XYZ file of C-alpha atoms in Angstrom:
333
model
C 31.226 25.447 -0.303
C 33.377 25.197 -3.420
C 31.549 23.943 -6.540
C 28.946 22.349 -4.309
C 31.484 20.393 -2.269
C 32.062 20.742 1.458
C 34.860 18.890 3.205
C 34.208 18.247 6.878
C 37.116 17.033 8.948
C 35.892 14.420 11.368
C 38.796 13.782 13.653
C 39.361 11.799 16.793
C 42.278 12.087 19.133
C 44.163 15.139 20.316
C 42.367 18.450 20.788
C 43.105 21.406 18.563
C 42.814 19.481 15.282
C 46.290 17.865 15.455
C 45.027 14.296 14.971
C 45.355 12.505 11.652
C 41.889 12.810 10.092
C 43.145 10.903 7.065
C 43.771 7.825 9.202
C 41.021 5.870 7.441
C 40.765 7.925 4.291
C 37.622 9.735 3.230
C 34.115 9.179 1.939
C 31.986 11.240 -0.440
C 28.357 11.900 0.444
C 25.877 13.050 -2.179
C 23.389 15.131 -0.214
C 20.027 16.201 -1.541
C 19.269 17.812 1.783
C 19.770 21.533 2.299
C 23.336 22.502 3.122
C 22.235 25.100 5.648
C 20.538 22.372 7.678
C 22.888 19.456 7.096
C 26.347 21.033 7.353
C 26.008 22.137 11.010
C 24.599 18.720 11.895
C 27.598 16.985 10.354
C 29.838 19.279 12.375
C 28.367 17.610 15.453
C 30.350 14.521 14.492
C 33.687 16.311 14.807
C 35.969 14.335 17.074
C 33.940 11.146 16.738
C 35.312 9.706 13.500
C 38.804 9.216 12.138
C 38.118 9.891 8.474
C 37.188 12.844 6.315
C 33.693 13.304 4.960
C 33.254 15.265 1.736
C 29.671 16.362 1.138
C 28.439 17.274 -2.331
C 25.388 19.565 -2.291
C 25.322 20.157 -6.050
C 21.604 19.489 -6.518
C 18.341 18.694 -4.807
C 17.439 15.139 -3.872
C 16.023 14.058 -7.209
C 18.761 15.823 -9.178
C 21.343 13.908 -7.159
C 19.527 10.640 -7.850
C 19.493 11.378 -11.574
C 23.183 12.115 -11.437
C 23.936 8.848 -9.649
C 21.853 6.825 -12.081
C 23.720 8.413 -14.981
C 27.073 7.670 -13.334
C 26.126 4.065 -12.614
C 28.914 1.945 -11.161
C 31.346 4.797 -11.868
C 29.690 7.070 -9.316
C 32.150 8.496 -6.794
C 29.376 8.753 -4.200
C 29.680 6.403 -1.241
C 26.665 7.575 0.748
C 23.397 9.029 -0.504
C 21.581 11.318 1.945
C 18.209 12.356 0.582
C 15.056 14.234 1.406
C 12.481 11.543 0.687
C 11.820 7.829 0.428
C 10.999 8.065 -3.279
C 14.595 8.981 -4.096
C 16.004 6.209 -1.943
C 13.576 3.765 -3.507
C 14.696 4.727 -7.010
C 18.314 4.001 -6.130
C 17.288 0.699 -4.586
C 15.266 -0.258 -7.671
C 18.396 0.296 -9.730
C 20.481 -1.899 -7.398
C 22.761 0.934 -6.290
C 22.485 0.514 -2.517
C 24.251 -1.924 -0.204
C 22.344 -4.061 2.307
C 22.900 -2.529 5.741
C 23.938 -4.438 8.872
C 21.248 -5.521 11.312
C 22.576 -3.357 14.138
C 21.804 -0.222 12.096
C 18.503 -1.457 10.707
C 17.400 -2.369 14.216
C 17.643 1.254 15.356
C 14.822 2.327 13.035
C 11.205 1.083 13.126
C 10.483 -1.299 10.250
C 7.953 1.030 8.620
C 10.638 3.729 8.317
C 13.331 1.737 6.566
C 13.653 -0.197 3.339
C 11.895 -3.547 3.373
C 15.002 -4.818 1.571
C 17.351 -3.433 4.217
C 19.140 -1.028 1.872
C 18.324 2.338 3.455
C 17.187 3.820 6.738
C 15.180 6.896 7.642
C 17.097 9.586 9.488
C 14.035 11.698 10.361
C 10.348 11.786 9.470
C 7.721 14.287 8.411
C 3.948 14.100 8.471
C 1.490 15.386 5.881
C -1.106 17.590 7.580
C -3.848 20.093 6.873
C -3.384 23.560 8.347
C -6.359 25.875 8.731
C -7.177 29.505 9.424
C -8.755 29.251 12.862
C -10.633 32.531 12.457
C -12.695 30.877 9.722
C -13.058 27.261 10.759
C -12.544 24.941 13.732
C -10.772 21.616 13.793
C -14.067 19.823 14.428
C -15.417 21.136 11.110
C -12.587 19.616 9.083
C -12.783 16.301 7.227
C -11.291 13.100 8.584
C -9.776 12.294 5.201
C -8.794 13.778 1.873
C -12.106 12.865 0.238
C -13.741 15.499 2.404
C -11.661 18.138 0.635
C -13.775 17.498 -2.466
C -16.857 18.933 -0.740
C -18.081 22.093 -2.556
C -17.963 23.983 0.752
C -14.165 24.153 0.313
C -14.294 25.482 -3.252
C -11.525 28.017 -3.791
C -10.422 27.780 -0.153
C -7.665 25.132 -0.251
C -4.061 25.867 -1.119
C -1.347 23.387 -2.038
C 2.039 23.140 -3.797
C 1.663 20.681 -6.706
C 5.292 20.841 -7.858
C 6.650 20.178 -4.371
C 8.151 16.694 -3.847
C 6.197 16.213 -0.613
C 2.875 16.759 -2.384
C 3.979 14.452 -5.182
C 4.906 11.773 -2.645
C 1.412 12.123 -1.172
C -0.096 11.592 -4.633
C 2.181 8.589 -5.115
C 0.872 7.148 -1.849
C -2.656 7.803 -3.112
C -1.865 5.889 -6.310
C -0.241 3.010 -4.448
C -3.023 2.554 -1.911
C -6.083 3.200 -4.090
C -4.879 2.504 -7.615
C -4.191 4.810 -10.551
C -7.804 5.162 -11.674
C -9.008 6.201 -8.225
C -6.070 8.586 -7.809
C -6.806 10.217 -11.158
C -10.459 10.678 -10.186
C -9.486 12.262 -6.874
C -7.072 14.680 -8.566
C -9.635 15.613 -11.198
C -12.329 16.251 -8.591
C -9.886 18.164 -6.403
C -9.010 20.446 -9.322
C -12.704 20.972 -10.015
C -12.961 22.473 -6.515
C -10.686 25.345 -7.614
C -7.779 24.904 -5.174
C -5.091 27.583 -5.075
C -1.795 26.276 -6.478
C 1.335 27.876 -5.003
C 5.045 27.249 -5.651
C 6.082 25.859 -2.268
C 5.014 24.950 1.247
C 6.180 28.240 2.702
C 3.747 30.020 0.400
C 0.987 27.636 1.488
C 1.542 28.555 5.132
C 1.631 32.262 4.311
C -1.607 32.020 2.338
C -3.440 30.401 5.246
C -1.909 32.797 7.774
C -2.907 35.864 5.737
C -6.403 34.607 4.997
C -5.851 34.142 1.268
C -6.874 30.526 1.861
C -8.753 28.723 4.618
C -6.962 25.369 4.358
C -3.492 24.292 3.282
C -1.936 20.919 2.506
C 1.625 20.883 3.815
C 4.085 19.167 6.181
C 3.862 19.309 9.953
C 7.189 21.069 10.451
C 5.956 24.259 8.789
C 3.377 24.677 11.540
C 5.474 24.133 14.664
C 7.647 27.254 14.214
C 4.401 29.256 14.123
C 3.768 28.079 17.673
C 7.070 29.547 18.830
C 6.369 32.768 16.936
C 2.927 33.088 18.502
C 1.099 32.479 15.236
C -0.575 29.246 16.232
C -3.558 31.196 17.554
C -4.483 32.076 13.966
C -3.401 28.853 12.249
C -4.291 25.386 13.489
C -3.005 21.926 12.606
C -5.359 19.116 11.603
C -4.309 15.494 11.231
C -6.126 13.143 8.895
C -7.317 9.797 10.225
C -5.012 6.806 10.390
C -4.873 4.980 7.083
C -5.899 7.959 4.973
C -3.439 8.873 2.175
C -3.408 12.410 3.554
C -1.808 11.076 6.749
C 1.335 9.902 4.948
C 4.519 9.993 7.014
C 7.485 10.336 4.676
C 11.147 10.319 5.615
C 14.540 11.746 4.899
C 17.090 8.968 4.849
C 20.398 7.553 3.773
C 22.000 4.507 2.251
C 25.464 3.206 1.433
C 26.303 3.084 -2.259
C 26.982 -0.436 -3.478
C 30.144 0.612 -5.325
C 31.823 2.318 -2.365
C 35.431 1.373 -1.638
C 34.969 2.507 1.959
C 31.860 0.711 3.140
C 32.889 0.442 6.824
C 33.358 4.214 6.997
C 30.135 4.831 5.075
C 28.222 2.588 7.475
C 29.776 4.409 10.405
C 28.547 7.694 8.944
C 24.996 6.319 8.822
C 25.335 5.187 12.409
C 26.200 8.758 13.374
C 23.081 10.038 11.600
C 21.118 7.875 14.026
C 23.055 9.007 17.088
C 21.235 10.816 19.867
C 22.964 14.090 19.008
C 22.042 13.997 15.321
C 18.481 12.902 16.042
C 18.009 15.702 18.565
C 19.422 18.147 16.025
C 16.806 17.206 13.413
C 14.072 17.604 16.029
C 15.290 20.905 17.478
C 16.455 22.656 14.318
C 13.944 21.373 11.756
C 10.984 20.153 13.851
C 11.367 16.775 12.152
C 10.422 13.603 13.987
C 13.377 11.609 15.333
C 13.213 8.006 14.146
C 15.232 6.606 17.051
C 13.128 5.990 20.137
C 13.825 7.972 23.273
C 14.952 11.162 21.502
C 12.733 14.214 21.944
C 12.823 17.852 20.904
C 13.674 20.510 23.450
C 12.369 23.202 21.080
C 9.044 21.898 19.802
C 6.263 19.902 21.444
C 6.417 17.073 18.936
C 4.517 13.905 19.767
C 6.601 10.716 19.681
C 6.714 9.295 16.171
C 5.169 6.073 17.490
C 2.020 8.053 18.335
C 1.646 9.488 14.826
C -0.975 7.320 13.123
C 0.212 7.723 9.558
C -0.510 5.485 6.586
C 0.354 1.801 6.402
C 2.515 1.744 3.277
C 5.841 0.300 2.191
C 7.829 3.480 1.615
C 9.843 1.725 -1.101
C 6.691 1.977 -3.228
C 6.997 5.761 -3.329
C 9.743 5.227 -5.904
C 7.086 5.353 -8.635
C 7.029 9.154 -8.417
C 7.799 9.444 -12.158
C 4.395 7.936 -12.913
C 2.893 10.406 -10.464
C 4.414 13.362 -12.295
C 3.027 12.029 -15.559
C -0.431 11.765 -14.015
C -0.230 15.271 -12.550
C 0.662 16.596 -15.986
C -2.133 14.668 -17.668
C -4.803 16.052 -15.336
C -3.429 19.581 -15.721
C -2.141 20.040 -12.203
C 1.463 20.791 -13.208
């Protein structure tokens, strides 16, 4: 990477790299996803496309959104590839994304794409509760997040309040229950003395080591423990369907409205939904494929259709700024 920019030659034609990758020009992707994960996946496209893809990894998802909003219609970005629906929703709210063709939208279940047709999920992740199985059994755990307010869990729950995934969960709580109810839940949760940690990796470590009994995190932090043999000490608990704690969020992508190369940008999105790319997300990141029929050969992930989740329009997660204000007001961040 040079100054946050990676050029990936996506060529079709003769072997050995002799084909003209500039045949249809190039596109610039602003990626808020981790380069270590995304760059090898994009390499899978080599030989499939006849244009060059430049990927800018200069900031995380929300930093890239802020940059695009500041650039406005002068942004050089032609595709935005982000870590969560909130970021995509913010771009959509500011009329920066193009409406996608039906053949792409039709590849993704309606609940995992923009209701306006401006972005699609590329993979999904589920909010879960992990637990130290030496201290508690799955049957003893609450069906929903309100059960976490029980005094029996005082000082035993860990979470990462500054993490975007936790903040998206709180946004879903606000959207589904209202701001007043969300504020009450946060206040009561804090009164139960939860252990705040900087990130999800620390949450998993705290539960594994016994520092905490329960941890709020994403499903894909637990599945690698299974491969490493650690699942005997740490279990995974899913909240009931419809509970805010069962939120399924997504990584996704959209075509920037101001792109001069929309056909190529749309083709790039189509590749993100290809069987190879979907299998990559499942095998390398334990993320749920959003295209039906694709499974992981590494992890025993249930099909996304069997994950109960929360019935919510993911576009509504765009109000994450209000969530951060609320978290600050209650003293959580």
